[in-house]
Amino acid sequence: RDWSSDVCSSDLLGILMISVWQVQQEEDADPANLIPHRHTFPYVEVNVPPRLGVDADPAASADLTERGVQAIASETPSAYIRAIKSYFYPAIGKNPKNIDAKALLASAYIRLSETIPRDQRLFDTLDKLLFPGPPQNLWTPDYVVARAEYYAMLNRLDQAQEIIDPYLKVRPTPEVLYQKARIAYERREMDTALNIIAKAIPPENVATANPRHLLLYAMLLDKKGQKEGSLQSLLRLKKESISYGPGILYYADFHLRNGKPKKALEAMQFLVNHPGLLEGMQRAEAFAVTARTFETLNMLPQAYLFAKAAFKDHYNREEVEDLLYRIKSKIPQIGRAHV
């Protein structure tokens, strides 16, 4: 048997496969080939977990709770869903008195703002998880945060603040500070919000910042006109938490608004090709930002494609309709074809 011919054939096949892979990479890297991608998250059960077993197991419950906290550190929708199903839910089943597990489950439900419907089932479940709750002297940071998020979700900011303010004097954790800053932000108290959230951000050489906290800090700096400070925070966010979709989206929009559409497009290519990093409305906003970016770069067919995708789901359909009309007016053949 002539093994040399087999070796040659194998080598040729390997070279061909590498060539195909390189061509595919180049095609994927070419923004002209970028198309909108959607993502469907798995179903999430919303209820108070049933008890698992006859006897409670506090040690196992605590371990599951800690593993859930580690899982949600990336702040992605998939991480929250995994933490709910694999950690917080069974943690409560193993110990129904685990206040932190119940609070963390409630927070996870609240933060999955679109994946989980805001219906009566959710409100009833949150009420059962959080109330009546422990005596105030036994409150924990996780419980305080969940209560504040619950009230904020109901637009009851005064009650959220009544929960947060006294606890800040006891344990001003980064997440409690973030909730306080978020309340101030919702009230348009930008200076107060900025001063508070700055305290929640650890120095870069000390620890990784929570991406939600870092994004709010960057947004507030941006709104206060501190562009360089905002940019540095966004660059840090990109370096520390590349999988945090809302942060990458803001990073792209920041560059687009500041005259750097190519930088914006690089970020949007990553985000569009990883649609599971955003929930539905956020993804629609990502499509709109991508459309505006392509429009700025005069890549009008691509801009039109993404504007159409954004129009389907965007919360501000009037704004996207204006964008769509503007793009169509620049390419009359498309405008005539879609009258």
Short mmCIF file of C-alpha atoms in Angstrom, two decimals:
data_model
loop_
_atom_site.label_atom_id
_atom_site.label_comp_id
_atom_site.label_asym_id
_atom_site.label_seq_id
_atom_site.Cartn_x
_atom_site.Cartn_y
_atom_site.Cartn_z
CA ARG A 1 0.00 0.00 0.00
CA ASP A 2 1.28 3.48 -0.94
CA TRP A 3 0.96 5.47 2.28
CA SER A 4 2.53 8.54 0.70
CA SER A 5 -0.51 9.13 -1.49
CA ASP A 6 -2.79 8.89 1.57
CA VAL A 7 -0.59 11.39 3.42
CA CYS A 8 -0.71 13.77 0.47
CA SER A 9 -4.50 13.45 0.29
CA SER A 10 -4.78 14.05 4.03
CA ASP A 11 -2.53 17.12 3.79
CA LEU A 12 -4.55 18.50 0.90
CA LEU A 13 -7.79 17.95 2.83
CA GLY A 14 -6.33 19.72 5.86
CA ILE A 15 -5.19 22.66 3.74
CA LEU A 16 -8.62 22.84 2.11
CA MET A 17 -10.37 22.83 5.51
CA ILE A 18 -8.08 25.58 6.81
CA SER A 19 -8.76 27.63 3.68
CA VAL A 20 -12.52 27.23 4.08
CA TRP A 21 -12.27 28.19 7.77
CA GLN A 22 -10.20 31.28 6.92
CA VAL A 23 -12.69 32.33 4.24
CA GLN A 24 -15.55 31.88 6.71
CA GLN A 25 -13.69 33.97 9.29
CA GLU A 26 -13.12 36.70 6.74
CA GLU A 27 -16.77 36.62 5.75
CA ASP A 28 -17.85 36.82 9.39
CA ALA A 29 -15.42 39.69 9.99
CA ASP A 30 -16.73 41.64 6.99
CA PRO A 31 -19.41 44.01 8.34
CA ALA A 32 -21.14 43.87 4.95
CA ASN A 33 -22.18 40.30 5.87
CA LEU A 34 -23.60 41.25 9.27
CA ILE A 35 -27.27 40.33 9.73
CA PRO A 36 -29.64 40.69 12.71
CA HIS A 37 -29.80 37.66 15.01
CA ARG A 38 -32.48 37.03 17.61
CA HIS A 39 -32.34 34.73 20.59
CA THR A 40 -34.94 32.78 22.55
CA PHE A 41 -34.14 32.13 26.19
CA PRO A 42 -35.37 28.93 27.86
CA TYR A 43 -38.54 28.92 29.92
CA VAL A 44 -38.10 30.07 33.51
CA GLU A 45 -40.41 28.74 36.22
CA VAL A 46 -41.81 31.56 38.37
CA ASN A 47 -43.04 30.44 41.78
CA VAL A 48 -41.92 29.84 45.35
CA PRO A 49 -39.84 26.63 45.26
CA PRO A 50 -41.35 23.62 46.99
CA ARG A 51 -39.52 22.00 49.88
CA LEU A 52 -37.01 19.30 48.92
CA GLY A 53 -36.93 16.40 51.36
CA VAL A 54 -38.34 16.00 54.85
CA ASP A 55 -35.56 17.76 56.75
CA ALA A 56 -33.97 21.10 55.91
CA ASP A 57 -30.30 21.13 54.91
CA PRO A 58 -28.97 24.63 55.76
CA ALA A 59 -25.37 23.80 54.82
CA ALA A 60 -26.27 22.55 51.35
CA SER A 61 -28.64 25.49 50.90
CA ALA A 62 -25.93 27.99 51.83
CA ASP A 63 -23.49 26.35 49.43
CA LEU A 64 -25.99 26.52 46.57
CA THR A 65 -26.68 30.16 47.37
CA GLU A 66 -23.00 31.07 47.23
CA ARG A 67 -22.56 29.24 43.94
CA GLY A 68 -25.53 31.16 42.57
CA VAL A 69 -23.93 34.46 43.57
CA GLN A 70 -20.78 33.45 41.71
CA ALA A 71 -22.82 32.44 38.67
CA ILE A 72 -24.53 35.84 38.30
CA ALA A 73 -21.29 37.81 38.54
CA SER A 74 -21.19 38.13 34.74
CA GLU A 75 -24.66 39.75 34.83
CA THR A 76 -25.83 38.05 31.62
CA PRO A 77 -29.41 36.81 31.13
CA SER A 78 -28.17 33.24 30.71
CA ALA A 79 -26.21 33.47 33.96
CA TYR A 80 -29.33 34.59 35.85
CA ILE A 81 -31.41 31.81 34.31
CA ARG A 82 -28.78 29.22 35.26
CA ALA A 83 -28.55 30.62 38.80
CA ILE A 84 -32.33 30.47 39.20
CA LYS A 85 -32.66 26.90 38.00
CA SER A 86 -29.48 25.33 39.36
CA TYR A 87 -28.79 27.26 42.57
CA PHE A 88 -31.35 29.66 44.08
CA TYR A 89 -34.40 27.51 43.40
CA PRO A 90 -32.99 24.32 44.95
CA ALA A 91 -31.35 26.34 47.75
CA ILE A 92 -34.78 27.43 48.93
CA GLY A 93 -36.10 23.89 48.51
CA LYS A 94 -33.38 22.60 50.83
CA ASN A 95 -33.97 25.36 53.37
CA PRO A 96 -37.18 27.42 53.06
CA LYS A 97 -35.85 29.75 55.78
CA ASN A 98 -32.83 30.82 53.69
CA ILE A 99 -33.57 34.55 53.50
CA ASP A 100 -30.68 35.33 51.15
CA ALA A 101 -31.65 32.61 48.67
CA LYS A 102 -35.22 33.90 48.58
CA ALA A 103 -34.02 37.48 48.14
CA LEU A 104 -31.57 36.53 45.39
CA LEU A 105 -34.24 34.56 43.56
CA ALA A 106 -36.54 37.59 43.74
CA SER A 107 -33.79 39.87 42.42
CA ALA A 108 -33.03 37.46 39.59
CA TYR A 109 -36.70 37.42 38.57
CA ILE A 110 -36.80 41.24 38.64
CA ARG A 111 -33.58 41.70 36.65
CA LEU A 112 -34.78 39.39 33.89
CA SER A 113 -37.12 42.20 33.00
CA GLU A 114 -38.23 40.90 29.61
CA THR A 115 -37.59 37.17 29.72
CA ILE A 116 -40.01 36.87 32.64
CA PRO A 117 -43.43 38.51 32.04
CA ARG A 118 -44.51 41.23 34.46
CA ASP A 119 -47.78 39.50 35.26
CA GLN A 120 -49.77 38.69 38.39
CA ARG A 121 -47.92 35.41 38.84
CA LEU A 122 -44.62 37.27 39.13
CA PHE A 123 -46.00 39.84 41.58
CA ASP A 124 -47.56 37.14 43.75
CA THR A 125 -44.31 35.15 43.77
CA LEU A 126 -42.21 38.17 44.70
CA ASP A 127 -44.62 39.01 47.49
CA LYS A 128 -44.32 35.51 48.94
CA LEU A 129 -40.52 35.49 48.63
CA LEU A 130 -39.97 38.86 50.30
CA PHE A 131 -42.76 39.27 52.85
CA PRO A 132 -43.17 39.39 55.74
CA GLY A 133 -39.39 38.95 55.88
CA PRO A 134 -37.13 38.84 58.93
CA PRO A 135 -37.05 41.47 61.70
CA GLN A 136 -35.20 44.61 60.60
CA ASN A 137 -32.21 43.86 62.82
CA LEU A 138 -31.73 40.60 60.87
CA TRP A 139 -31.90 42.15 57.42
CA THR A 140 -29.05 41.22 55.07
CA PRO A 141 -27.67 43.18 52.07
CA ASP A 142 -29.31 40.76 49.64
CA TYR A 143 -32.70 41.14 51.34
CA VAL A 144 -32.47 44.93 51.42
CA VAL A 145 -31.49 45.06 47.73
CA ALA A 146 -34.35 42.76 46.71
CA ARG A 147 -36.90 44.83 48.65
CA ALA A 148 -35.57 48.04 47.06
CA GLU A 149 -35.67 46.51 43.57
CA TYR A 150 -39.21 45.31 44.18
CA TYR A 151 -40.42 48.78 45.15
CA ALA A 152 -38.50 50.40 42.28
CA MET A 153 -40.13 47.97 39.84
CA LEU A 154 -43.50 49.23 41.11
CA ASN A 155 -42.30 52.86 40.74
CA ARG A 156 -42.52 53.29 44.50
CA LEU A 157 -39.18 55.06 44.83
CA ASP A 158 -39.99 56.60 48.22
CA GLN A 159 -40.45 53.14 49.74
CA ALA A 160 -37.28 51.90 48.04
CA GLN A 161 -35.36 54.77 49.58
CA GLU A 162 -36.89 54.12 53.01
CA ILE A 163 -35.41 50.63 52.82
CA ILE A 164 -32.00 51.67 51.51
CA ASP A 165 -31.16 54.79 53.53
CA PRO A 166 -31.14 53.27 57.06
CA TYR A 167 -29.23 50.21 55.86
CA LEU A 168 -26.51 52.33 54.24
CA LYS A 169 -25.52 53.37 57.75
CA VAL A 170 -25.16 49.71 58.72
CA ARG A 171 -23.55 48.05 55.68
CA PRO A 172 -22.84 50.28 52.68
CA THR A 173 -22.04 47.43 50.29
CA PRO A 174 -21.43 48.22 46.58
CA GLU A 175 -24.84 46.82 45.61
CA VAL A 176 -26.68 48.81 48.29
CA LEU A 177 -24.83 51.94 47.10
CA TYR A 178 -25.81 51.11 43.53
CA GLN A 179 -29.49 50.89 44.51
CA LYS A 180 -29.26 54.27 46.22
CA ALA A 181 -27.58 55.77 43.13
CA ARG A 182 -30.18 54.20 40.88
CA ILE A 183 -33.00 55.80 42.87
CA ALA A 184 -31.30 59.20 42.57
CA TYR A 185 -30.80 58.62 38.83
CA GLU A 186 -34.49 57.83 38.34
CA ARG A 187 -35.28 61.10 40.10
CA ARG A 188 -32.88 62.96 37.80
CA GLU A 189 -30.63 63.83 40.76
CA MET A 190 -27.51 63.32 38.67
CA ASP A 191 -24.92 64.85 41.01
CA THR A 192 -26.16 62.78 43.94
CA ALA A 193 -26.26 59.62 41.84
CA LEU A 194 -22.72 60.19 40.55
CA ASN A 195 -21.28 60.83 44.00
CA ILE A 196 -22.86 57.67 45.39
CA ILE A 197 -22.06 55.27 42.55
CA ALA A 198 -18.42 56.40 42.57
CA LYS A 199 -18.14 54.85 46.04
CA ALA A 200 -19.31 51.48 44.68
CA ILE A 201 -16.52 51.21 42.08
CA PRO A 202 -13.31 49.58 43.39
CA PRO A 203 -9.95 50.79 42.03
CA GLU A 204 -9.02 48.91 38.88
CA ASN A 205 -5.90 47.41 40.42
CA VAL A 206 -7.83 46.15 43.46
CA ALA A 207 -10.90 44.30 42.14
CA THR A 208 -13.19 43.81 39.17
CA ALA A 209 -16.14 46.18 39.21
CA ASN A 210 -19.69 44.92 38.89
CA PRO A 211 -20.60 45.75 35.25
CA ARG A 212 -24.01 47.16 36.20
CA HIS A 213 -22.33 49.54 38.61
CA LEU A 214 -19.62 50.51 36.14
CA LEU A 215 -22.13 51.15 33.37
CA LEU A 216 -24.21 53.48 35.56
CA TYR A 217 -21.01 55.33 36.51
CA ALA A 218 -20.02 55.71 32.85
CA MET A 219 -23.54 56.86 31.89
CA LEU A 220 -23.59 59.49 34.61
CA LEU A 221 -20.15 60.80 33.68
CA ASP A 222 -21.33 60.99 30.07
CA LYS A 223 -24.48 62.90 31.01
CA LYS A 224 -22.41 65.31 33.09
CA GLY A 225 -20.20 66.02 30.05
CA GLN A 226 -17.17 64.21 31.46
CA LYS A 227 -16.47 62.37 28.20
CA GLU A 228 -12.94 61.21 28.98
CA GLY A 229 -13.93 59.80 32.36
CA SER A 230 -16.88 58.04 30.78
CA LEU A 231 -14.68 56.60 28.03
CA GLN A 232 -12.16 55.25 30.54
CA SER A 233 -14.95 53.58 32.50
CA LEU A 234 -16.35 52.04 29.32
CA LEU A 235 -12.92 50.77 28.31
CA ARG A 236 -12.54 49.20 31.73
CA LEU A 237 -15.99 47.64 31.43
CA LYS A 238 -15.10 46.22 28.01
CA LYS A 239 -11.87 44.77 29.39
CA GLU A 240 -13.37 43.31 32.58
CA SER A 241 -16.85 42.29 31.39
CA ILE A 242 -16.94 41.78 27.62
CA SER A 243 -20.02 39.55 27.99
CA TYR A 244 -22.10 42.30 29.62
CA GLY A 245 -24.32 43.20 26.67
CA PRO A 246 -25.82 46.52 27.90
CA GLY A 247 -22.31 47.80 28.60
CA ILE A 248 -21.03 46.92 25.14
CA LEU A 249 -24.13 48.49 23.61
CA TYR A 250 -23.51 51.75 25.46
CA TYR A 251 -19.82 51.58 24.49
CA ALA A 252 -20.83 51.39 20.82
CA ASP A 253 -23.42 54.17 21.09
CA PHE A 254 -20.89 56.37 22.91
CA HIS A 255 -18.39 56.03 20.06
CA LEU A 256 -21.07 56.63 17.43
CA ARG A 257 -22.22 59.82 19.16
CA ASN A 258 -18.62 60.99 19.40
CA GLY A 259 -17.75 60.58 15.74
CA LYS A 260 -16.14 57.15 15.75
CA PRO A 261 -18.55 54.91 13.82
CA LYS A 262 -15.88 52.33 12.96
CA LYS A 263 -15.20 51.76 16.66
CA ALA A 264 -18.93 51.51 17.22
CA LEU A 265 -19.27 48.97 14.43
CA GLU A 266 -16.56 46.74 15.90
CA ALA A 267 -18.50 46.54 19.15
CA MET A 268 -21.82 46.00 17.40
CA GLN A 269 -20.41 43.16 15.30
CA PHE A 270 -19.52 41.34 18.50
CA LEU A 271 -22.89 42.07 20.09
CA VAL A 272 -25.02 41.19 17.06
CA ASN A 273 -23.17 37.89 16.70
CA HIS A 274 -23.85 37.10 20.38
CA PRO A 275 -27.59 37.88 20.65
CA GLY A 276 -27.97 36.00 23.95
CA LEU A 277 -26.13 38.80 25.74
CA LEU A 278 -29.20 41.03 25.49
CA GLU A 279 -32.91 40.68 26.21
CA GLY A 280 -35.54 41.57 23.61
CA MET A 281 -35.91 45.35 23.92
CA GLN A 282 -32.18 45.79 24.46
CA ARG A 283 -31.55 43.73 21.33
CA ALA A 284 -33.96 45.93 19.37
CA GLU A 285 -31.99 48.97 20.56
CA ALA A 286 -28.80 47.22 19.46
CA PHE A 287 -30.30 46.81 15.98
CA ALA A 288 -31.18 50.52 15.94
CA VAL A 289 -27.65 51.54 16.97
CA THR A 290 -26.23 49.22 14.30
CA ALA A 291 -28.53 50.78 11.71
CA ARG A 292 -27.42 54.30 12.63
CA THR A 293 -23.80 53.18 12.54
CA PHE A 294 -24.16 51.70 9.06
CA GLU A 295 -25.98 54.85 7.96
CA THR A 296 -23.10 57.02 9.18
CA LEU A 297 -20.66 54.80 7.26
CA ASN A 298 -22.89 55.11 4.16
CA MET A 299 -23.49 51.33 4.14
CA LEU A 300 -27.16 51.89 3.40
CA PRO A 301 -28.41 48.38 2.50
CA GLN A 302 -27.05 47.10 5.82
CA ALA A 303 -28.50 50.13 7.64
CA TYR A 304 -31.92 49.41 6.12
CA LEU A 305 -31.76 45.73 7.11
CA PHE A 306 -31.06 46.55 10.76
CA ALA A 307 -33.57 49.41 10.91
CA LYS A 308 -36.27 47.00 9.72
CA ALA A 309 -35.25 44.49 12.40
CA ALA A 310 -35.31 47.20 15.09
CA PHE A 311 -38.76 48.41 14.03
CA LYS A 312 -40.31 45.02 14.83
CA ASP A 313 -39.55 45.08 18.55
CA HIS A 314 -38.35 48.57 19.53
CA TYR A 315 -40.09 50.34 22.42
CA ASN A 316 -39.90 53.66 20.50
CA ARG A 317 -41.35 52.67 17.15
CA GLU A 318 -41.86 56.29 16.08
CA GLU A 319 -38.14 57.03 16.47
CA VAL A 320 -37.15 53.90 14.54
CA GLU A 321 -39.77 54.61 11.88
CA ASP A 322 -38.10 57.99 11.32
CA LEU A 323 -34.74 56.24 11.04
CA LEU A 324 -36.16 53.72 8.59
CA TYR A 325 -37.74 56.45 6.46
CA ARG A 326 -34.52 58.46 6.41
CA ILE A 327 -32.47 55.47 5.27
CA LYS A 328 -35.04 54.49 2.63
CA SER A 329 -35.02 58.04 1.24
CA LYS A 330 -31.30 57.69 0.54
CA ILE A 331 -31.80 54.52 -1.51
CA PRO A 332 -34.83 55.20 -3.72
CA GLN A 333 -34.88 51.73 -5.27
CA ILE A 334 -35.53 50.22 -1.82
CA GLY A 335 -38.06 52.92 -1.04
CA ARG A 336 -40.01 52.16 -4.22
CA ALA A 337 -39.81 48.41 -3.61
CA HIS A 338 -41.26 48.68 -0.11
CA VAL A 339 -43.95 51.31 -0.49
#
